[in-house]
Amino acid sequence: AQTVTQSQPEMSVQEAETVTLSCTYDTSESDYYLFWYKQPPSRQMILVIRQEAYKQQNATENRFSVNFQKAAKSFSLKISDSQLGDAAMYFCAYRRRANFGNEKLTFGTGTRLTIIP
Amino acid sequence: KAGVTQTPRYLIKTRGQQVTLSCSPISGHRSVSWYQQTPGQGLQFLFEYFSETQRNKGNFPGRFSGRQFSNSRSEMNVSTLELGDSALYLCASSSAPGRVGTEAFFGQGTRLTVV
């Protein structure tokens, strides 16, 4: 079974600074997807960034980027120029790649990010 | 384009009762998944439906069941409610299950409180 571990229950960062959230995972699969989701107080899960395991290049989305280390099974999220709106719970998630019929996401326990004005 | 809609947003039920939660996916999406979120257990996968067929099921007792209709709308049902069923229930939809480039879009959830 796949597991996802987020070892930082809480993190804080000064506005405009950079913060990195850690995630490790365990799987015997060679092909899979990794995601970072954000859950603000509104409770809606919002996709932040996605990484396909077969791609060596790290994914980036504006101020968000990942450091994907497949051999180490590590998938960290870097948020640059932190903004007040980034305050939320961040979840790392794993999904096995299948041609059809596998949408199951395995989530980590989350990291609560606080932005200090 | 409307997002994933879950109804109701809040629900209070008594132990022993049953409850039905509804999820309307994004138009055109045919895959719907359900998750339970609690402070103690975190986010746990309940089940996944595609074209009215359950394709995957998490490790939950038989009191938890679901179904999907021909218009892709999904319902989940919990019978004989227990206090431990109090949770945020999240629904997610996607357009092409399992394929490259697709992602799950989540609704705002239904907060169920069992008293």
Coordinates of N, CA and C in Angstrom, one line a residue:
Chain A
A1 N 0.8 -1.2 0.0 CA 0.0 0.0 0.0 C 0.9 1.2 0.0
Q2 N 0.4 2.3 -0.6 CA 1.1 3.5 -0.7 C 0.9 4.3 0.6
T3 N 1.9 5.0 1.0 CA 1.8 5.9 2.1 C 2.4 7.3 1.8
V4 N 1.9 8.3 2.3 CA 2.4 9.7 2.1 C 2.6 10.3 3.5
T5 N 3.8 10.8 3.7 CA 4.2 11.4 5.0 C 4.5 12.9 4.9
Q6 N 3.9 13.7 5.7 CA 4.2 15.1 5.9 C 4.7 15.3 7.3
S7 N 5.9 15.5 7.5 CA 6.5 15.5 8.9 C 6.4 16.9 9.6
Q8 N 5.9 17.9 8.9 CA 5.8 19.2 9.4 C 4.3 19.6 9.7
P9 N 3.8 19.4 10.9 CA 2.3 19.7 11.1 C 2.0 21.2 10.9
E10 N 3.0 22.1 11.2 CA 2.8 23.5 11.1 C 4.1 24.2 10.6
M11 N 3.9 25.2 9.8 CA 5.0 26.0 9.3 C 4.5 27.5 9.3
S12 N 5.4 28.4 9.4 CA 5.1 29.8 9.3 C 6.2 30.5 8.5
V13 N 5.8 31.6 7.8 CA 6.7 32.3 7.0 C 6.3 33.8 7.0
Q14 N 7.3 34.6 6.9 CA 7.0 36.1 6.7 C 6.5 36.3 5.3
E15 N 5.6 37.2 5.2 CA 5.0 37.6 3.9 C 6.2 38.0 3.0
A16 N 6.1 37.6 1.8 CA 7.1 37.9 0.7 C 8.4 37.0 0.8
E17 N 8.5 36.2 1.8 CA 9.6 35.2 1.9 C 9.3 33.9 1.3
T18 N 10.2 33.0 1.3 CA 10.1 31.7 0.7 C 10.0 30.6 1.7
V19 N 9.1 29.6 1.5 CA 9.0 28.5 2.4 C 8.9 27.2 1.6
T20 N 9.4 26.2 2.3 CA 9.4 24.8 1.6 C 8.7 23.8 2.5
L21 N 7.7 23.2 2.0 CA 7.0 22.1 2.7 C 7.4 20.8 2.2
S22 N 7.6 19.9 3.2 CA 8.2 18.6 2.9 C 7.2 17.5 2.7
C23 N 7.5 16.5 1.9 CA 6.6 15.3 1.7 C 7.5 14.2 1.3
T24 N 7.3 13.0 1.9 CA 7.9 11.8 1.4 C 6.8 10.8 1.2
Y25 N 7.0 9.8 0.3 CA 6.0 8.8 0.0 C 6.7 7.5 -0.1
D26 N 5.9 6.5 -0.1 CA 6.4 5.1 -0.2 C 5.5 4.4 -1.2
T27 N 6.0 3.8 -2.2 CA 5.3 3.0 -3.2 C 6.2 2.1 -3.9
S28 N 5.6 1.0 -4.4 CA 6.4 0.0 -5.2 C 6.1 0.2 -6.7
E29 N 5.2 1.2 -7.0 CA 4.9 1.5 -8.4 C 6.0 2.3 -9.0
S30 N 6.2 2.3 -10.3 CA 7.2 3.1 -11.0 C 6.6 4.3 -11.7
D31 N 5.2 4.2 -11.9 CA 4.6 5.3 -12.6 C 3.4 5.8 -11.8
Y32 N 3.4 7.1 -11.5 CA 2.4 7.6 -10.6 C 2.4 9.1 -10.8
Y33 N 1.4 9.7 -10.1 CA 1.3 11.2 -10.0 C 1.5 11.6 -8.6
L34 N 2.0 12.8 -8.4 CA 2.1 13.5 -7.1 C 1.4 14.8 -7.2
F35 N 0.8 15.2 -6.2 CA 0.0 16.5 -6.1 C 0.3 17.2 -4.8
W36 N 0.1 18.5 -4.9 CA 0.0 19.3 -3.7 C -1.4 20.0 -3.8
Y37 N -2.2 19.8 -2.8 CA -3.5 20.5 -2.7 C -3.5 21.5 -1.5
K38 N -4.2 22.5 -1.7 CA -4.4 23.5 -0.6 C -5.8 23.5 -0.2
Q39 N -6.0 23.6 1.2 CA -7.3 23.7 1.7 C -7.4 24.9 2.6
P40 N -8.0 26.0 2.1 CA -8.2 27.2 3.0 C -9.3 27.0 3.9
P41 N -9.6 28.0 4.8 CA -10.7 27.8 5.7 C -12.1 27.5 5.1
S42 N -12.2 27.8 3.8 CA -13.5 27.5 3.1 C -13.7 26.0 2.9
R43 N -12.6 25.2 3.2 CA -12.6 23.8 3.2 C -12.5 23.2 1.8
Q44 N -12.6 24.0 0.7 CA -12.5 23.4 -0.6 C -11.0 23.1 -1.0
M45 N -10.8 21.9 -1.4 CA -9.5 21.4 -1.8 C -9.2 22.0 -3.2
I46 N -8.0 22.7 -3.3 CA -7.7 23.3 -4.5 C -6.3 22.8 -5.0
L47 N -6.2 22.3 -6.2 CA -5.0 21.8 -6.7 C -4.0 22.9 -6.9
V48 N -2.8 22.7 -6.3 CA -1.7 23.7 -6.4 C -0.8 23.4 -7.6
I49 N -0.4 22.1 -7.6 CA 0.6 21.7 -8.6 C 0.6 20.2 -8.7
R50 N 1.0 19.7 -9.9 CA 1.0 18.3 -10.2 C 2.3 17.9 -10.8
Q51 N 2.8 16.7 -10.5 CA 4.1 16.2 -11.1 C 3.8 14.7 -11.5
E52 N 4.2 14.5 -12.8 CA 4.1 13.1 -13.3 C 5.5 12.4 -13.0
A53 N 5.5 11.2 -12.4 CA 6.7 10.6 -12.0 C 7.7 10.3 -13.1
Y54 N 7.2 10.1 -14.3 CA 8.0 9.8 -15.4 C 8.8 11.0 -16.0
K55 N 8.4 12.2 -15.5 CA 9.0 13.4 -15.9 C 10.1 13.8 -15.0
Q56 N 11.3 14.0 -15.5 CA 12.4 14.4 -14.6 C 12.4 15.9 -14.2
Q57 N 11.8 16.7 -15.1 CA 11.8 18.1 -14.9 C 10.8 18.4 -13.8
N58 N 11.2 19.3 -12.8 CA 10.3 19.6 -11.7 C 9.2 20.6 -12.2
A59 N 8.0 20.3 -11.7 CA 6.8 21.2 -12.1 C 6.9 22.6 -11.5
T60 N 6.4 23.6 -12.2 CA 6.3 24.9 -11.6 C 5.0 25.5 -12.1
E61 N 4.4 26.3 -11.2 CA 3.2 27.0 -11.4 C 3.3 28.4 -10.8
N62 N 3.8 29.4 -11.5 CA 3.9 30.7 -11.0 C 4.9 30.7 -9.8
R63 N 4.4 31.0 -8.6 CA 5.2 31.1 -7.4 C 5.4 29.8 -6.8
F64 N 4.8 28.7 -7.3 CA 4.9 27.4 -6.7 C 5.8 26.5 -7.5
S65 N 6.7 25.8 -6.9 CA 7.5 24.8 -7.6 C 7.7 23.6 -6.7
V66 N 8.1 22.5 -7.3 CA 8.4 21.3 -6.5 C 9.8 20.9 -6.7
N67 N 10.3 20.2 -5.8 CA 11.6 19.5 -5.9 C 11.3 18.0 -5.8
F68 N 11.2 17.3 -6.9 CA 10.9 15.9 -7.0 C 12.1 15.1 -7.1
Q69 N 12.3 14.2 -6.1 CA 13.5 13.3 -6.0 C 12.9 11.9 -6.0
K70 N 12.8 11.3 -7.2 CA 12.2 10.0 -7.3 C 12.9 8.9 -6.6
A71 N 14.2 8.9 -6.6 CA 14.9 7.8 -6.0 C 14.8 7.9 -4.4
A72 N 14.7 9.1 -4.0 CA 14.6 9.3 -2.5 C 13.1 9.3 -2.1
K73 N 12.2 9.3 -3.1 CA 10.7 9.4 -2.8 C 10.4 10.6 -2.0
S74 N 10.9 11.7 -2.5 CA 10.6 13.0 -1.8 C 10.0 14.0 -2.8
F75 N 9.1 14.8 -2.3 CA 8.3 15.7 -3.2 C 8.0 16.9 -2.4
S76 N 8.9 17.9 -2.4 CA 8.7 19.1 -1.5 C 8.1 20.2 -2.4
L77 N 7.4 21.1 -1.7 CA 6.7 22.3 -2.4 C 7.4 23.5 -1.9
K78 N 7.9 24.4 -2.8 CA 8.4 25.6 -2.5 C 7.5 26.7 -2.9
I79 N 7.2 27.6 -2.0 CA 6.3 28.8 -2.3 C 7.2 30.0 -2.2
S80 N 7.3 30.7 -3.3 CA 8.1 31.9 -3.3 C 7.2 33.2 -3.1
D81 N 7.8 34.2 -2.6 CA 7.1 35.5 -2.4 C 5.7 35.2 -1.7
S82 N 5.8 34.6 -0.6 CA 4.5 34.2 0.1 C 3.6 35.4 0.3
Q83 N 2.3 35.1 0.1 CA 1.2 36.1 0.2 C 0.2 35.6 1.3
L84 N -0.5 36.6 1.8 CA -1.4 36.3 2.9 C -2.5 35.2 2.4
G85 N -2.8 35.3 1.1 CA -3.8 34.3 0.6 C -3.2 32.9 0.5
D86 N -1.9 32.7 0.8 CA -1.4 31.4 0.7 C -1.6 30.6 2.1
A87 N -2.1 31.3 3.1 CA -2.3 30.7 4.4 C -3.4 29.6 4.2
A88 N -3.1 28.4 4.6 CA -4.0 27.3 4.4 C -3.4 26.0 4.9
M89 N -4.1 24.9 4.8 CA -3.6 23.6 5.1 C -3.2 23.0 3.7
Y90 N -1.9 22.5 3.7 CA -1.4 22.0 2.4 C -1.3 20.5 2.5
F91 N -1.8 19.8 1.5 CA -1.8 18.3 1.5 C -1.0 17.8 0.3
C92 N -0.1 16.9 0.6 CA 0.6 16.2 -0.4 C -0.2 14.9 -0.8
A93 N -0.3 14.5 -2.0 CA -1.2 13.4 -2.4 C -0.5 12.6 -3.5
Y94 N -0.8 11.3 -3.5 CA -0.3 10.3 -4.5 C -1.4 9.7 -5.2
R95 N -1.2 9.5 -6.5 CA -2.2 8.7 -7.2 C -1.4 7.8 -8.2
R96 N -1.8 6.5 -8.1 CA -1.2 5.6 -9.1 C -1.6 5.9 -10.5
R97 N -0.8 5.7 -11.4 CA -1.2 5.9 -12.8 C -1.8 4.7 -13.4
A98 N -2.9 4.8 -13.9 CA -3.6 3.6 -14.6 C -4.3 4.2 -15.8
N99 N -4.5 3.4 -16.8 CA -5.1 3.8 -18.0 C -6.6 4.2 -17.8
F100 N -7.2 3.5 -16.8 CA -8.6 3.7 -16.6 C -9.0 3.3 -15.2
G101 N -9.8 4.2 -14.7 CA -10.5 3.8 -13.4 C -9.7 3.7 -12.2
N102 N -8.8 4.7 -12.0 CA -8.1 4.8 -10.7 C -7.9 6.2 -10.3
E103 N -8.9 6.8 -9.6 CA -8.8 8.1 -9.2 C -8.5 8.3 -7.7
K104 N -8.2 7.1 -7.1 CA -7.9 7.2 -5.6 C -6.7 8.0 -5.3
L105 N -6.9 9.0 -4.5 CA -5.8 9.8 -4.0 C -5.5 9.4 -2.6
T106 N -4.2 9.2 -2.3 CA -3.7 8.9 -0.9 C -3.0 10.2 -0.4
F107 N -3.6 10.7 0.7 CA -3.1 12.0 1.2 C -2.2 11.9 2.4
G108 N -1.3 12.9 2.5 CA -0.6 13.0 3.8 C -1.4 13.7 4.8
T109 N -0.9 13.9 6.0 CA -1.6 14.4 7.1 C -1.8 15.9 7.1
G110 N -1.0 16.6 6.2 CA -1.2 18.0 6.0 C -0.2 18.8 6.8
T111 N 0.1 20.0 6.3 CA 0.9 21.0 6.9 C 0.1 22.3 7.0
R112 N 0.0 22.9 8.1 CA -0.8 24.1 8.3 C 0.2 25.3 8.1
L113 N 0.0 26.1 7.0 CA 0.9 27.2 6.7 C 0.3 28.5 7.2
T114 N 1.1 29.2 8.0 CA 0.7 30.6 8.5 C 1.6 31.6 7.8
I115 N 1.0 32.7 7.3 CA 1.7 33.7 6.7 C 1.7 34.9 7.7
I116 N 2.9 35.4 8.1 CA 3.1 36.5 9.1 C 3.2 37.8 8.3
P117 N 2.3 38.7 8.6 CA 2.3 40.0 7.8 C 3.6 40.8 8.2
Chain B
K1 N -18.3 27.8 -16.1 CA -18.6 26.4 -15.8 C -18.7 26.2 -14.3
A2 N -19.8 25.6 -13.9 CA -20.0 25.4 -12.4 C -19.1 24.3 -11.9
G3 N -18.7 24.5 -10.7 CA -17.8 23.5 -10.0 C -18.6 22.4 -9.5
V4 N -17.9 21.6 -8.7 CA -18.5 20.4 -8.0 C -19.4 20.9 -6.9
T5 N -20.6 20.5 -6.9 CA -21.6 20.9 -5.9 C -22.0 19.8 -5.0
Q6 N -21.9 20.1 -3.7 CA -22.3 19.1 -2.7 C -23.4 19.7 -1.9
T7 N -24.4 18.8 -1.7 CA -25.5 19.2 -0.8 C -25.9 18.1 0.1
P8 N -26.3 18.5 1.4 CA -26.3 19.8 1.9 C -24.9 20.2 2.4
R9 N -24.7 21.4 2.8 CA -23.4 21.8 3.3 C -23.2 21.4 4.7
Y10 N -24.3 21.4 5.5 CA -24.2 21.0 6.9 C -25.4 20.1 7.2
L11 N -25.1 19.2 8.1 CA -26.1 18.2 8.5 C -25.9 17.8 9.9
I12 N -26.9 17.7 10.7 CA -26.9 17.1 12.1 C -27.8 16.0 12.1
K13 N -27.3 14.8 12.5 CA -28.1 13.6 12.6 C -27.9 13.0 14.0
T14 N -28.8 12.1 14.4 CA -28.7 11.4 15.6 C -28.2 10.0 15.4
R15 N -27.5 9.5 16.4 CA -26.9 8.1 16.3 C -28.0 7.2 15.9
G16 N -27.7 6.2 15.0 CA -28.7 5.2 14.6 C -29.4 5.6 13.3
Q17 N -29.5 6.9 13.0 CA -30.2 7.4 11.8 C -29.3 7.0 10.6
Q18 N -29.9 7.3 9.4 CA -29.1 7.2 8.2 C -29.1 8.5 7.5
V19 N -28.2 8.7 6.6 CA -28.0 10.0 5.9 C -27.6 9.8 4.5
T20 N -28.1 10.7 3.6 CA -27.7 10.6 2.2 C -27.1 12.0 1.8
L21 N -25.9 11.9 1.2 CA -25.2 13.1 0.8 C -25.2 13.1 -0.8
S22 N -25.2 14.3 -1.4 CA -25.3 14.3 -2.8 C -24.1 15.1 -3.4
C23 N -23.7 14.7 -4.6 CA -22.6 15.4 -5.3 C -22.9 15.5 -6.7
S24 N -22.9 16.7 -7.3 CA -23.1 16.9 -8.7 C -21.7 17.3 -9.3
P25 N -21.1 16.5 -10.2 CA -19.8 16.8 -10.7 C -19.9 17.9 -11.7
I26 N -18.7 18.4 -12.1 CA -18.6 19.4 -13.1 C -19.2 18.8 -14.4
S27 N -19.9 19.6 -15.2 CA -20.5 19.2 -16.4 C -19.5 18.5 -17.3
G28 N -19.9 17.3 -17.7 CA -19.0 16.6 -18.6 C -18.0 15.6 -17.9
H29 N -17.9 15.7 -16.6 CA -17.1 14.8 -15.8 C -17.9 13.6 -15.5
R30 N -17.3 12.4 -15.7 CA -18.0 11.2 -15.5 C -17.5 10.4 -14.3
S31 N -16.4 10.8 -13.7 CA -15.8 10.1 -12.5 C -16.0 10.9 -11.3
V32 N -16.5 10.2 -10.2 CA -16.8 10.9 -9.0 C -16.1 10.0 -7.9
S33 N -15.4 10.7 -7.0 CA -14.8 10.0 -5.8 C -15.3 10.7 -4.5
W34 N -15.3 9.9 -3.5 CA -15.7 10.4 -2.2 C -14.6 10.2 -1.1
Y35 N -14.4 11.2 -0.3 CA -13.4 11.1 0.8 C -14.1 11.6 2.1
Q36 N -13.5 11.0 3.2 CA -13.9 11.4 4.5 C -12.7 12.1 5.2
Q37 N -13.0 13.2 5.8 CA -11.9 14.0 6.4 C -12.3 14.2 7.9
T38 N -11.4 13.7 8.8 CA -11.6 13.9 10.2 C -10.2 14.3 10.8
P39 N -10.3 15.0 11.9 CA -9.0 15.4 12.6 C -8.1 14.3 12.9
G40 N -8.7 13.1 13.3 CA -7.9 12.0 13.8 C -7.4 11.1 12.7
Q41 N -8.2 10.9 11.6 CA -7.8 10.0 10.6 C -7.3 10.7 9.3
G42 N -7.5 12.0 9.2 CA -7.2 12.7 8.0 C -8.1 12.5 6.9
L43 N -7.6 12.5 5.7 CA -8.4 12.3 4.5 C -8.3 10.8 4.1
Q44 N -9.5 10.2 4.0 CA -9.5 8.8 3.6 C -10.4 8.6 2.5
F45 N -10.0 7.8 1.6 CA -10.8 7.4 0.4 C -11.9 6.5 0.7
L46 N -13.1 6.9 0.2 CA -14.3 6.0 0.4 C -14.6 5.1 -0.8
F47 N -14.9 5.8 -1.9 CA -15.1 5.0 -3.1 C -15.1 5.9 -4.3
E48 N -15.1 5.3 -5.5 CA -14.9 5.9 -6.8 C -15.9 5.3 -7.7
Y49 N -16.6 6.2 -8.5 CA -17.6 5.7 -9.5 C -17.3 6.3 -10.8
F50 N -17.5 5.5 -11.8 CA -17.4 5.9 -13.2 C -18.5 5.2 -14.0
S51 N -19.2 6.0 -14.8 CA -20.3 5.5 -15.6 C -21.2 4.5 -14.8
E52 N -21.6 5.0 -13.6 CA -22.6 4.3 -12.8 C -22.0 3.0 -12.1
T53 N -20.7 2.8 -12.3 CA -20.1 1.6 -11.7 C -19.1 1.9 -10.7
Q54 N -19.1 1.2 -9.5 CA -18.1 1.5 -8.5 C -16.8 0.8 -9.0
R55 N -15.8 1.6 -9.1 CA -14.5 1.0 -9.6 C -13.4 0.8 -8.5
N56 N -13.7 1.4 -7.4 CA -12.7 1.3 -6.3 C -13.4 1.6 -5.0
K57 N -12.9 0.9 -3.9 CA -13.6 1.1 -2.6 C -12.5 1.2 -1.6
G58 N -12.6 2.1 -0.6 CA -11.7 2.2 0.5 C -12.1 1.2 1.6
N59 N -11.4 1.3 2.7 CA -11.6 0.4 3.8 C -12.5 0.9 4.8
F60 N -13.8 0.9 4.4 CA -14.9 1.4 5.3 C -15.9 0.3 5.5
P61 N -16.6 0.3 6.6 CA -17.6 -0.8 6.8 C -18.8 -0.7 5.8
G62 N -19.6 -1.7 5.7 CA -20.6 -1.8 4.7 C -21.7 -0.8 5.0
R63 N -21.7 -0.1 6.1 CA -22.7 1.0 6.4 C -22.5 2.1 5.4
F64 N -21.4 2.2 4.8 CA -21.1 3.3 3.9 C -21.3 2.7 2.5
S65 N -22.2 3.4 1.7 CA -22.5 2.9 0.4 C -22.7 4.1 -0.5
G66 N -22.6 3.8 -1.8 CA -22.8 5.0 -2.7 C -23.4 4.5 -4.0
R67 N -23.7 5.4 -4.9 CA -24.2 5.1 -6.2 C -24.0 6.3 -7.1
Q68 N -24.0 6.0 -8.4 CA -23.9 7.1 -9.4 C -25.0 6.9 -10.4
F69 N -25.6 8.0 -10.8 CA -26.7 8.0 -11.7 C -26.2 8.2 -13.2
S70 N -27.1 8.1 -14.1 CA -26.7 8.2 -15.5 C -26.3 9.6 -15.9
N71 N -26.7 10.6 -15.1 CA -26.2 12.0 -15.4 C -24.9 12.3 -14.6
S72 N -24.3 11.3 -14.0 CA -23.0 11.3 -13.3 C -23.1 11.8 -11.9
R73 N -24.3 12.4 -11.5 CA -24.5 12.7 -10.1 C -24.3 11.5 -9.2
S74 N -23.8 11.8 -8.0 CA -23.5 10.7 -7.1 C -24.1 10.9 -5.8
E75 N -24.5 9.9 -5.1 CA -24.9 10.0 -3.7 C -24.1 9.0 -2.9
M76 N -23.9 9.4 -1.6 CA -23.4 8.4 -0.7 C -24.3 8.3 0.5
N77 N -24.4 7.1 1.0 CA -25.4 6.9 2.1 C -24.6 6.2 3.3
V78 N -24.9 6.7 4.5 CA -24.4 6.1 5.7 C -25.6 5.6 6.5
S79 N -25.6 4.4 6.8 CA -26.7 3.9 7.7 C -26.2 3.7 9.1
T80 N -27.2 3.6 10.0 CA -26.9 3.4 11.4 C -25.7 4.2 11.9
L81 N -25.9 5.5 11.8 CA -24.8 6.5 12.1 C -24.2 6.3 13.5
E82 N -22.9 6.4 13.6 CA -22.2 6.4 14.8 C -21.5 7.7 15.0
L83 N -21.2 8.0 16.3 CA -20.6 9.3 16.6 C -19.3 9.5 15.8
G84 N -18.6 8.4 15.5 CA -17.3 8.5 14.8 C -17.5 8.8 13.3
D85 N -18.7 8.8 12.9 CA -19.0 9.2 11.4 C -19.0 10.7 11.3
S86 N -18.9 11.5 12.3 CA -18.9 12.9 12.2 C -17.6 13.3 11.5
A87 N -17.8 14.0 10.4 CA -16.7 14.3 9.5 C -17.1 15.3 8.4
L88 N -16.1 15.7 7.7 CA -16.3 16.5 6.5 C -16.2 15.5 5.3
Y89 N -17.3 15.4 4.5 CA -17.3 14.5 3.4 C -17.1 15.2 2.1
L90 N -16.0 14.9 1.4 CA -15.6 15.6 0.2 C -15.9 14.8 -1.0
C91 N -16.3 15.4 -2.0 CA -16.6 14.7 -3.3 C -15.6 15.4 -4.3
A92 N -15.1 14.6 -5.2 CA -14.2 15.1 -6.3 C -14.7 14.5 -7.6
S93 N -14.5 15.3 -8.7 CA -14.9 14.8 -10.0 C -13.7 15.0 -10.9
S94 N -13.6 14.1 -11.9 CA -12.6 14.3 -13.0 C -13.2 13.8 -14.3
S95 N -12.5 14.3 -15.4 CA -13.1 14.1 -16.7 C -12.7 12.8 -17.3
A96 N -11.5 12.4 -17.2 CA -11.0 11.2 -17.8 C -10.2 10.4 -16.8
P97 N -10.8 9.5 -16.1 CA -10.2 8.9 -15.0 C -8.8 8.2 -15.3
G98 N -7.8 8.5 -14.6 CA -6.6 7.8 -14.7 C -5.7 8.2 -15.8
R99 N -6.1 9.1 -16.7 CA -5.3 9.5 -17.8 C -4.4 10.7 -17.5
V100 N -3.4 10.8 -18.3 CA -2.5 11.9 -18.1 C -3.1 13.3 -18.2
G101 N -2.8 14.2 -17.4 CA -3.3 15.5 -17.5 C -4.6 15.8 -16.8
T102 N -5.2 14.8 -16.3 CA -6.5 15.0 -15.6 C -6.2 15.2 -14.1
E103 N -7.1 15.9 -13.5 CA -6.9 16.1 -12.0 C -8.3 16.1 -11.4
A104 N -8.3 15.9 -10.1 CA -9.6 15.8 -9.4 C -10.0 17.2 -8.9
F105 N -11.2 17.7 -9.2 CA -11.7 18.9 -8.7 C -12.7 18.6 -7.5
F106 N -12.5 19.3 -6.4 CA -13.2 19.0 -5.2 C -14.4 20.0 -5.0
G107 N -15.4 19.5 -4.4 CA -16.5 20.3 -3.9 C -16.1 20.9 -2.5
Q108 N -17.0 21.7 -1.9 CA -16.8 22.3 -0.6 C -17.1 21.4 0.5
G109 N -17.6 20.3 0.2 CA -17.9 19.3 1.3 C -19.2 19.4 2.0
T110 N -19.5 18.4 2.7 CA -20.7 18.3 3.6 C -20.2 18.0 5.0
R111 N -20.5 18.9 5.9 CA -20.1 18.7 7.3 C -21.2 18.0 8.0
L112 N -20.9 16.7 8.3 CA -21.9 15.9 9.0 C -21.5 15.8 10.5
T113 N -22.5 16.1 11.4 CA -22.3 16.0 12.8 C -23.3 15.0 13.3
V114 N -22.8 14.0 14.0 CA -23.7 12.9 14.6 C -23.7 13.1 16.1
V115 N -24.9 13.3 16.7 CA -25.1 13.6 18.1 C -25.8 12.4 18.8

